[in-house]
Amino acid sequence: MSALAAGVRAGRSEAIARAITLLERGDPAARDLMRALRGGAGGAHRVGVTGPPGAGKSTLLGALALRLAATGQRIGVLAIDPSSPFTQGAVLGDRVRMAELDRCDNIYIRSMATRGLRGGLGPHVADAADVLDAAGFDWVFVESVGVGQVELDIRSIVDSTTVVLVPESGDQVQAIKAGLMEIADLYVVNKCDREGGSAMVAAVLSSAALQHHPDPGWMPEVLGASAGGNGQGIDEVLARLQEHRAWLQLDGRLAARRRSGMRARIAGLAQRRAAERMRASVDGAALEAAAGRVLDGADSVEDIVQGWLAGWPPANGASA
Ligand SMILES: Nc1nc2c(ncn2[C@@H]2O[C@H](COP(=O)(O)OP(=O)(O)OP(=O)(O)O)[C@@H](O)[C@H]2O)c(=O)[nH]1
Ligand SMILES: [Mg+2]
């Protein structure tokens, strides 16, 4: 095993940081690293925390991490920075809390850039979660902004999914009603110190999404919280996450969930890599020539593409 992989397995922060940097850069050494770490993950409970920008995800997560750390558990946090310009929020809550978290030896926090397609998570996020898992953390949290694609992506790499909303999240409730967010195992309406908290809890509770949860037998709860206010609701959120963790341990549920997540992850990466290779091999000149042939009536679109795929992977660029 490489020194880096050994350092990760020993839980050394510098090794973990370096490993995640390799993943983020798409460095070829990352592939060797993940090979060396294979089979070393699985002990951590992975929790995805997602929701609209500024909902208080980081604040909530910070509070959860501090509570868990106080009981001697080790917590790894991946905060996925969206490349979208609308998020100016602090990486993990406000500075005071950040300093408090920094002082805690049991908490490792890493912010990562997104390099996903269509606003989804890049494949390096799942690998980074595996790195934290291999490093022996008891809990791995993945924070990410978004509704829709990101939640679907996040669900495939975590064991428990938490969606954080705020009293003003009208659009998100519409999304829940439309079935976009029915993947959450737990909903938290944060900022309940503001007007409209209980109305929002009631609105989420009344949405059909709760009845359509993909795991039969698990009823997602909707909890009100004030993570950045008086801390109301944090203990309940933690208790519910621990309950979900225990529920998954029974009857092979966790194994089944991880298997289905892994299927989605492998299929997603296969599609991504195939698309990258296709983009690299079909250059502008080949496309130009192909377009001319179709427009001149000499060829059909399907025949051209099938011709390229028949020669897959083209040794030296595709041609029409
Ligand atoms: N009133 C109130 N403000 C809160 C609460 N929780 C967090 N905030 C504030 O909301 C702002 C955003 O909090 P963050 O934790 O950074 O939110 P986030 O969802 O992580 O934000 P992004 O990662 O930028 O999407 C900060 O100014 C927090 O102090 C709360 O319970 N009540
Ligand atoms: Mg945040």
GROMACS .gro file of C-alpha atoms and ligand atoms in nm:
model
  353
    1MET     CA    1   0.000   0.000   0.000
    2SER     CA    2   0.126   0.349  -0.079
    3ALA     CA    3   0.237   0.582   0.198
    4LEU     CA    4  -0.056   0.806   0.115
    5ALA     CA    5  -0.311   0.526   0.147
    6ALA     CA    6  -0.148   0.418   0.474
    7GLY     CA    7  -0.170   0.774   0.602
    8VAL     CA    8  -0.538   0.792   0.510
    9ARG     CA    9  -0.611   0.463   0.685
   10ALA     CA   10  -0.428   0.589   0.992
   11GLY     CA   11  -0.665   0.889   0.988
   12ARG     CA   12  -0.390   1.147   0.945
   13SER     CA   13  -0.534   1.485   0.842
   14GLU     CA   14  -0.251   1.578   0.604
   15ALA     CA   15  -0.287   1.249   0.418
   16ILE     CA   16  -0.665   1.290   0.396
   17ALA     CA   17  -0.627   1.646   0.268
   18ARG     CA   18  -0.374   1.541   0.005
   19ALA     CA   19  -0.588   1.248  -0.106
   20ILE     CA   20  -0.893   1.469  -0.156
   21THR     CA   21  -0.685   1.723  -0.347
   22LEU     CA   22  -0.572   1.448  -0.587
   23LEU     CA   23  -0.937   1.351  -0.639
   24GLU     CA   24  -1.044   1.708  -0.693
   25ARG     CA   25  -0.776   1.763  -0.956
   26GLY     CA   26  -0.854   1.438  -1.134
   27ASP     CA   27  -0.488   1.347  -1.084
   28PRO     CA   28  -0.396   1.002  -1.224
   29ALA     CA   29  -0.250   0.914  -0.881
   30ALA     CA   30  -0.605   0.930  -0.743
   31ARG     CA   31  -0.690   0.613  -0.931
   32ASP     CA   32  -0.405   0.424  -0.763
   33LEU     CA   33  -0.508   0.566  -0.429
   34MET     CA   34  -0.869   0.449  -0.462
   35ARG     CA   35  -0.743   0.108  -0.569
   36ALA     CA   36  -0.522   0.092  -0.258
   37LEU     CA   37  -0.812   0.196  -0.034
   38ARG     CA   38  -1.067  -0.044  -0.179
   39GLY     CA   39  -1.254  -0.254   0.071
   40GLY     CA   40  -1.153  -0.015   0.345
   41ALA     CA   41  -1.477   0.177   0.360
   42GLY     CA   42  -1.809   0.098   0.518
   43GLY     CA   43  -1.779   0.169   0.888
   44ALA     CA   44  -1.897   0.528   0.878
   45HIS     CA   45  -2.259   0.631   0.864
   46ARG     CA   46  -2.289   0.872   0.573
   47VAL     CA   47  -2.535   1.157   0.592
   48GLY     CA   48  -2.619   1.391   0.305
   49VAL     CA   49  -2.740   1.739   0.399
   50THR     CA   50  -2.893   1.929   0.113
   51GLY     CA   51  -3.135   2.214   0.055
   52PRO     CA   52  -3.154   2.568  -0.082
   53PRO     CA   53  -2.867   2.817  -0.046
   54GLY     CA   54  -2.843   2.978   0.295
   55ALA     CA   55  -3.095   2.744   0.462
   56GLY     CA   56  -2.853   2.682   0.747
   57LYS     CA   57  -2.713   2.348   0.632
   58SER     CA   58  -2.361   2.425   0.753
   59THR     CA   59  -2.486   2.570   1.080
   60LEU     CA   60  -2.698   2.262   1.145
   61LEU     CA   61  -2.416   2.033   1.047
   62GLY     CA   62  -2.171   2.216   1.270
   63ALA     CA   63  -2.406   2.178   1.567
   64LEU     CA   64  -2.456   1.808   1.494
   65ALA     CA   65  -2.081   1.751   1.457
   66LEU     CA   66  -2.004   1.922   1.789
   67ARG     CA   67  -2.263   1.711   1.971
   68LEU     CA   68  -2.130   1.388   1.821
   69ALA     CA   69  -1.768   1.488   1.887
   70ALA     CA   70  -1.856   1.552   2.252
   71THR     CA   71  -1.938   1.182   2.284
   72GLY     CA   72  -1.593   1.088   2.151
   73GLN     CA   73  -1.702   1.007   1.796
   74ARG     CA   74  -1.500   1.121   1.495
   75ILE     CA   75  -1.674   1.323   1.226
   76GLY     CA   76  -1.568   1.402   0.872
   77VAL     CA   77  -1.745   1.676   0.679
   78LEU     CA   78  -1.738   1.743   0.306
   79ALA     CA   79  -1.884   2.081   0.218
   80ILE     CA   80  -1.944   2.092  -0.153
   81ASP     CA   81  -1.905   2.445  -0.284
   82PRO     CA   82  -2.132   2.511  -0.575
   83SER     CA   83  -1.968   2.696  -0.859
   84SER     CA   84  -2.289   2.895  -0.897
   85PRO     CA   85  -2.244   3.261  -0.817
   86PHE     CA   86  -2.548   3.302  -0.589
   87THR     CA   87  -2.390   3.142  -0.286
   88GLN     CA   88  -2.181   3.376  -0.081
   89GLY     CA   89  -2.242   3.195   0.248
   90ALA     CA   90  -1.965   3.092   0.479
   91VAL     CA   91  -1.826   2.746   0.415
   92LEU     CA   92  -1.940   2.619   0.749
   93GLY     CA   93  -2.172   2.853   0.931
   94ASP     CA   94  -2.036   3.173   1.074
   95ARG     CA   95  -1.676   3.232   1.170
   96VAL     CA   96  -1.726   3.183   1.541
   97ARG     CA   97  -1.867   2.838   1.497
   98MET     CA   98  -1.597   2.762   1.242
   99ALA     CA   99  -1.328   2.840   1.498
  100GLU     CA  100  -1.505   2.624   1.753
  101LEU     CA  101  -1.513   2.335   1.506
  102ASP     CA  102  -1.152   2.389   1.408
  103ARG     CA  103  -1.041   2.345   1.766
  104CYS     CA  104  -1.209   2.009   1.788
  105ASP     CA  105  -0.967   1.724   1.713
  106ASN     CA  106  -1.249   1.483   1.635
  107ILE     CA  107  -1.387   1.690   1.348
  108TYR     CA  108  -1.233   1.709   1.002
  109ILE     CA  109  -1.383   1.959   0.760
  110ARG     CA  110  -1.306   1.984   0.394
  111SER     CA  111  -1.459   2.209   0.134
  112MET     CA  112  -1.458   2.078  -0.223
  113ALA     CA  113  -1.534   2.228  -0.560
  114THR     CA  114  -1.819   2.083  -0.766
  115ARG     CA  115  -1.733   1.963  -1.107
  116GLY     CA  116  -2.057   1.791  -1.181
  117LEU     CA  117  -2.268   1.782  -1.491
  118ARG     CA  118  -2.597   1.973  -1.496
  119GLY     CA  119  -2.537   2.097  -1.145
  120GLY     CA  120  -2.499   1.742  -1.010
  121LEU     CA  121  -2.214   1.621  -0.796
  122GLY     CA  122  -1.888   1.525  -0.962
  123PRO     CA  123  -1.768   1.165  -0.919
  124HIS     CA  124  -1.483   1.284  -0.698
  125VAL     CA  125  -1.731   1.364  -0.419
  126ALA     CA  126  -1.825   0.998  -0.378
  127ASP     CA  127  -1.456   0.904  -0.379
  128ALA     CA  128  -1.381   1.168  -0.116
  129ALA     CA  129  -1.656   1.023   0.104
  130ASP     CA  130  -1.488   0.683   0.061
  131VAL     CA  131  -1.157   0.839   0.168
  132LEU     CA  132  -1.314   0.975   0.488
  133ASP     CA  133  -1.479   0.640   0.550
  134ALA     CA  134  -1.146   0.458   0.501
  135ALA     CA  135  -0.990   0.707   0.743
  136GLY     CA  136  -1.209   0.565   1.016
  137PHE     CA  137  -1.457   0.842   1.082
  138ASP     CA  138  -1.774   0.732   1.259
  139TRP     CA  139  -1.989   0.979   1.069
  140VAL     CA  140  -1.932   1.135   0.727
  141PHE     CA  141  -2.148   1.433   0.637
  142VAL     CA  142  -2.179   1.563   0.282
  143GLU     CA  143  -2.326   1.912   0.251
  144SER     CA  144  -2.448   2.029  -0.085
  145VAL     CA  145  -2.675   2.302  -0.215
  146GLY     CA  146  -2.957   2.213  -0.442
  147VAL     CA  147  -3.280   2.050  -0.530
  148GLY     CA  148  -3.341   1.789  -0.794
  149GLN     CA  149  -3.030   1.644  -0.953
  150VAL     CA  150  -2.802   1.700  -0.657
  151GLU     CA  151  -3.035   1.521  -0.420
  152LEU     CA  152  -3.059   1.225  -0.649
  153ASP     CA  153  -2.679   1.219  -0.675
  154ILE     CA  154  -2.631   1.262  -0.304
  155ARG     CA  155  -2.870   0.980  -0.222
  156SER     CA  156  -2.656   0.738  -0.417
  157ILE     CA  157  -2.351   0.809  -0.201
  158VAL     CA  158  -2.499   0.844   0.149
  159ASP     CA  159  -2.696   0.627   0.389
  160SER     CA  160  -2.928   0.898   0.524
  161THR     CA  161  -3.047   1.203   0.333
  162THR     CA  162  -3.155   1.519   0.513
  163VAL     CA  163  -3.324   1.803   0.331
  164VAL     CA  164  -3.304   2.139   0.510
  165LEU     CA  165  -3.574   2.395   0.433
  166VAL     CA  166  -3.665   2.734   0.580
  167PRO     CA  167  -4.004   2.892   0.650
  168GLU     CA  168  -3.983   3.078   0.316
  169SER     CA  169  -3.914   2.765   0.105
  170GLY     CA  170  -4.237   2.782  -0.095
  171ASP     CA  171  -4.071   2.666  -0.417
  172GLN     CA  172  -3.913   2.372  -0.242
  173VAL     CA  173  -4.248   2.257  -0.109
  174GLN     CA  174  -4.373   2.263  -0.466
  175ALA     CA  175  -4.071   2.052  -0.558
  176ILE     CA  176  -4.153   1.807  -0.280
  177LYS     CA  177  -4.510   1.788  -0.403
  178ALA     CA  178  -4.382   1.725  -0.755
  179GLY     CA  179  -4.187   1.429  -0.620
  180LEU     CA  180  -3.847   1.588  -0.682
  181MET     CA  181  -3.743   1.566  -0.322
  182GLU     CA  182  -3.915   1.252  -0.209
  183ILE     CA  183  -3.579   1.093  -0.148
  184ALA     CA  184  -3.527   1.258   0.190
  185ASP     CA  185  -3.517   1.036   0.498
  186LEU     CA  186  -3.559   1.343   0.716
  187TYR     CA  187  -3.682   1.698   0.655
  188VAL     CA  188  -3.564   1.981   0.876
  189VAL     CA  189  -3.737   2.317   0.865
  190ASN     CA  190  -3.460   2.541   1.000
  191LYS     CA  191  -3.489   2.905   1.114
  192CYS     CA  192  -3.806   2.825   1.304
  193ASP     CA  193  -3.726   3.129   1.516
  194ARG     CA  194  -3.876   3.318   1.222
  195GLU     CA  195  -4.235   3.365   1.120
  196GLY     CA  196  -4.402   3.073   0.946
  197GLY     CA  197  -4.197   2.782   1.079
  198SER     CA  198  -4.484   2.566   1.194
  199ALA     CA  199  -4.686   2.642   0.879
  200MET     CA  200  -4.391   2.516   0.672
  201VAL     CA  201  -4.361   2.202   0.885
  202ALA     CA  202  -4.733   2.141   0.826
  203ALA     CA  203  -4.698   2.204   0.451
  204VAL     CA  204  -4.418   1.948   0.415
  205LEU     CA  205  -4.607   1.703   0.636
  206SER     CA  206  -4.911   1.726   0.415
  207SER     CA  207  -4.719   1.662   0.094
  208ALA     CA  208  -4.762   1.322  -0.063
  209ALA     CA  209  -4.382   1.278  -0.080
  210LEU     CA  210  -4.376   1.141   0.273
  211GLN     CA  211  -4.598   0.852   0.172
  212HIS     CA  212  -4.392   0.775  -0.135
  213HIS     CA  213  -4.058   0.728   0.033
  214PRO     CA  214  -3.856   0.469  -0.162
  215ASP     CA  215  -3.788   0.252   0.145
  216PRO     CA  216  -4.105   0.081   0.261
  217GLY     CA  217  -4.131   0.096   0.637
  218TRP     CA  218  -3.948   0.425   0.683
  219MET     CA  219  -4.164   0.729   0.738
  220PRO     CA  220  -3.964   1.049   0.695
  221GLU     CA  221  -4.018   1.293   0.978
  222VAL     CA  222  -4.045   1.670   0.946
  223LEU     CA  223  -3.868   1.848   1.231
  224GLY     CA  224  -3.857   2.217   1.311
  225ALA     CA  225  -3.519   2.356   1.421
  226SER     CA  226  -3.333   2.674   1.491
  227ALA     CA  227  -2.973   2.570   1.441
  228GLY     CA  228  -2.832   2.919   1.435
  229GLY     CA  229  -3.077   3.059   1.689
  230ASN     CA  230  -3.136   2.894   2.025
  231GLY     CA  231  -3.034   2.549   1.904
  232GLN     CA  232  -3.389   2.421   1.923
  233GLY     CA  233  -3.447   2.091   1.747
  234ILE     CA  234  -3.082   1.987   1.707
  235ASP     CA  235  -3.107   1.703   1.958
  236GLU     CA  236  -3.419   1.575   1.782
  237VAL     CA  237  -3.245   1.584   1.442
  238LEU     CA  238  -2.953   1.390   1.584
  239ALA     CA  239  -3.182   1.138   1.753
  240ARG     CA  240  -3.373   1.084   1.429
  241LEU     CA  241  -3.049   1.033   1.232
  242GLN     CA  242  -2.934   0.780   1.489
  243GLU     CA  243  -3.270   0.609   1.463
  244HIS     CA  244  -3.238   0.589   1.085
  245ARG     CA  245  -2.887   0.451   1.121
  246ALA     CA  246  -3.016   0.180   1.358
  247TRP     CA  247  -3.314   0.107   1.131
  248LEU     CA  248  -3.082   0.056   0.834
  249GLN     CA  249  -2.873  -0.195   1.030
  250LEU     CA  250  -3.170  -0.433   1.045
  251ASP     CA  251  -3.274  -0.690   0.786
  252GLY     CA  252  -2.994  -0.612   0.542
  253ARG     CA  253  -3.139  -0.269   0.462
  254LEU     CA  254  -2.807  -0.089   0.471
  255ALA     CA  255  -2.642  -0.341   0.240
  256ALA     CA  256  -2.933  -0.317  -0.004
  257ARG     CA  257  -2.927   0.060   0.001
  258ARG     CA  258  -2.552   0.074  -0.054
  259ARG     CA  259  -2.579  -0.174  -0.338
  260SER     CA  260  -2.842   0.031  -0.517
  261GLY     CA  261  -2.641   0.349  -0.458
  262MET     CA  262  -2.333   0.179  -0.597
  263ARG     CA  263  -2.520   0.071  -0.909
  264ALA     CA  264  -2.620   0.433  -0.972
  265ARG     CA  265  -2.266   0.552  -0.902
  266ILE     CA  266  -2.104   0.304  -1.142
  267ALA     CA  267  -2.359   0.369  -1.417
  268GLY     CA  268  -2.313   0.744  -1.371
  269LEU     CA  269  -1.935   0.725  -1.399
  270ALA     CA  270  -1.951   0.492  -1.699
  271GLN     CA  271  -2.176   0.739  -1.880
  272ARG     CA  272  -1.954   1.028  -1.789
  273ARG     CA  273  -1.633   0.862  -1.902
  274ALA     CA  274  -1.794   0.740  -2.225
  275ALA     CA  275  -1.916   1.091  -2.299
  276GLU     CA  276  -1.569   1.231  -2.230
  277ARG     CA  277  -1.411   0.982  -2.470
  278MET     CA  278  -1.669   1.051  -2.735
  279ARG     CA  279  -1.612   1.425  -2.702
  280ALA     CA  280  -1.238   1.372  -2.728
  281SER     CA  281  -1.261   1.152  -3.035
  282VAL     CA  282  -1.527   1.334  -3.236
  283ASP     CA  283  -1.361   1.656  -3.331
  284GLY     CA  284  -1.505   1.959  -3.503
  285ALA     CA  285  -1.388   1.850  -3.847
  286ALA     CA  286  -1.552   1.507  -3.813
  287LEU     CA  287  -1.878   1.670  -3.701
  288GLU     CA  288  -1.862   1.922  -3.985
  289ALA     CA  289  -1.813   1.646  -4.241
  290ALA     CA  290  -2.094   1.438  -4.088
  291ALA     CA  291  -2.333   1.733  -4.085
  292GLY     CA  292  -2.261   1.794  -4.453
  293ARG     CA  293  -2.331   1.432  -4.541
  294VAL     CA  294  -2.666   1.431  -4.360
  295LEU     CA  295  -2.774   1.764  -4.510
  296ASP     CA  296  -2.672   1.648  -4.859
  297GLY     CA  297  -2.886   1.338  -4.816
  298ALA     CA  298  -2.582   1.107  -4.830
  299ASP     CA  299  -2.616   0.964  -4.480
  300SER     CA  300  -2.851   0.950  -4.180
  301VAL     CA  301  -2.778   1.075  -3.831
  302GLU     CA  302  -2.834   0.732  -3.676
  303ASP     CA  303  -2.608   0.559  -3.931
  304ILE     CA  304  -2.329   0.807  -3.870
  305VAL     CA  305  -2.342   0.765  -3.493
  306GLN     CA  306  -2.372   0.387  -3.516
  307GLY     CA  307  -2.071   0.390  -3.749
  308TRP     CA  308  -1.868   0.577  -3.492
  309LEU     CA  309  -1.977   0.345  -3.211
  310ALA     CA  310  -1.898   0.034  -3.420
  311GLY     CA  311  -1.538   0.147  -3.429
  312TRP     CA  312  -1.538   0.234  -3.058
  313PRO     CA  313  -1.301   0.337  -2.928
  314PRO     CA  314  -1.165   0.502  -3.240
  315ALA     CA  315  -0.788   0.481  -3.245
  316ASN     CA  316  -0.732   0.819  -3.393
  317GLY     CA  317  -1.042   1.033  -3.408
  318ALA     CA  318  -1.376   0.937  -3.555
  319SER     CA  319  -1.477   1.003  -3.908
  320ALA     CA  320  -1.808   1.003  -4.081
  321LIG     N1  321  -3.250   3.322   1.209
  321LIG     C1  322  -3.176   3.214   1.191
  321LIG     N2  323  -3.065   3.221   1.115
  321LIG     C2  324  -2.993   3.109   1.096
  321LIG     C3  325  -3.030   2.986   1.154
  321LIG     N3  326  -2.943   2.893   1.115
  321LIG     C4  327  -2.852   2.955   1.037
  321LIG     N4  328  -2.882   3.086   1.026
  321LIG     C5  329  -2.807   3.187   0.950
  321LIG     O1  330  -2.831   3.170   0.813
  321LIG     C6  331  -2.714   3.205   0.737
  321LIG     C7  332  -2.676   3.090   0.645
  321LIG     O2  333  -2.634   2.980   0.725
  321LIG     P1  334  -2.542   2.866   0.667
  321LIG     O3  335  -2.531   2.761   0.772
  321LIG     O4  336  -2.418   2.919   0.609
  321LIG     O5  337  -2.638   2.814   0.549
  321LIG     P2  338  -2.603   2.708   0.432
  321LIG     O6  339  -2.731   2.641   0.399
  321LIG     O7  340  -2.491   2.623   0.474
  321LIG     O8  341  -2.559   2.807   0.317
  321LIG     P3  342  -2.486   2.770   0.180
  321LIG     O9  343  -2.388   2.659   0.209
  321LIG    O10  344  -2.421   2.897   0.140
  321LIG    O11  345  -2.597   2.727   0.088
  321LIG     C8  346  -2.606   3.237   0.838
  321LIG    O12  347  -2.600   3.377   0.852
  321LIG     C9  348  -2.656   3.172   0.964
  321LIG    O13  349  -2.607   3.235   1.080
  321LIG    C10  350  -3.148   2.981   1.236
  321LIG    O14  351  -3.187   2.879   1.291
  321LIG     N5  352  -3.216   3.098   1.250
  322MG      MG  353  -2.306   2.585   0.373
   0.00000   0.00000   0.00000
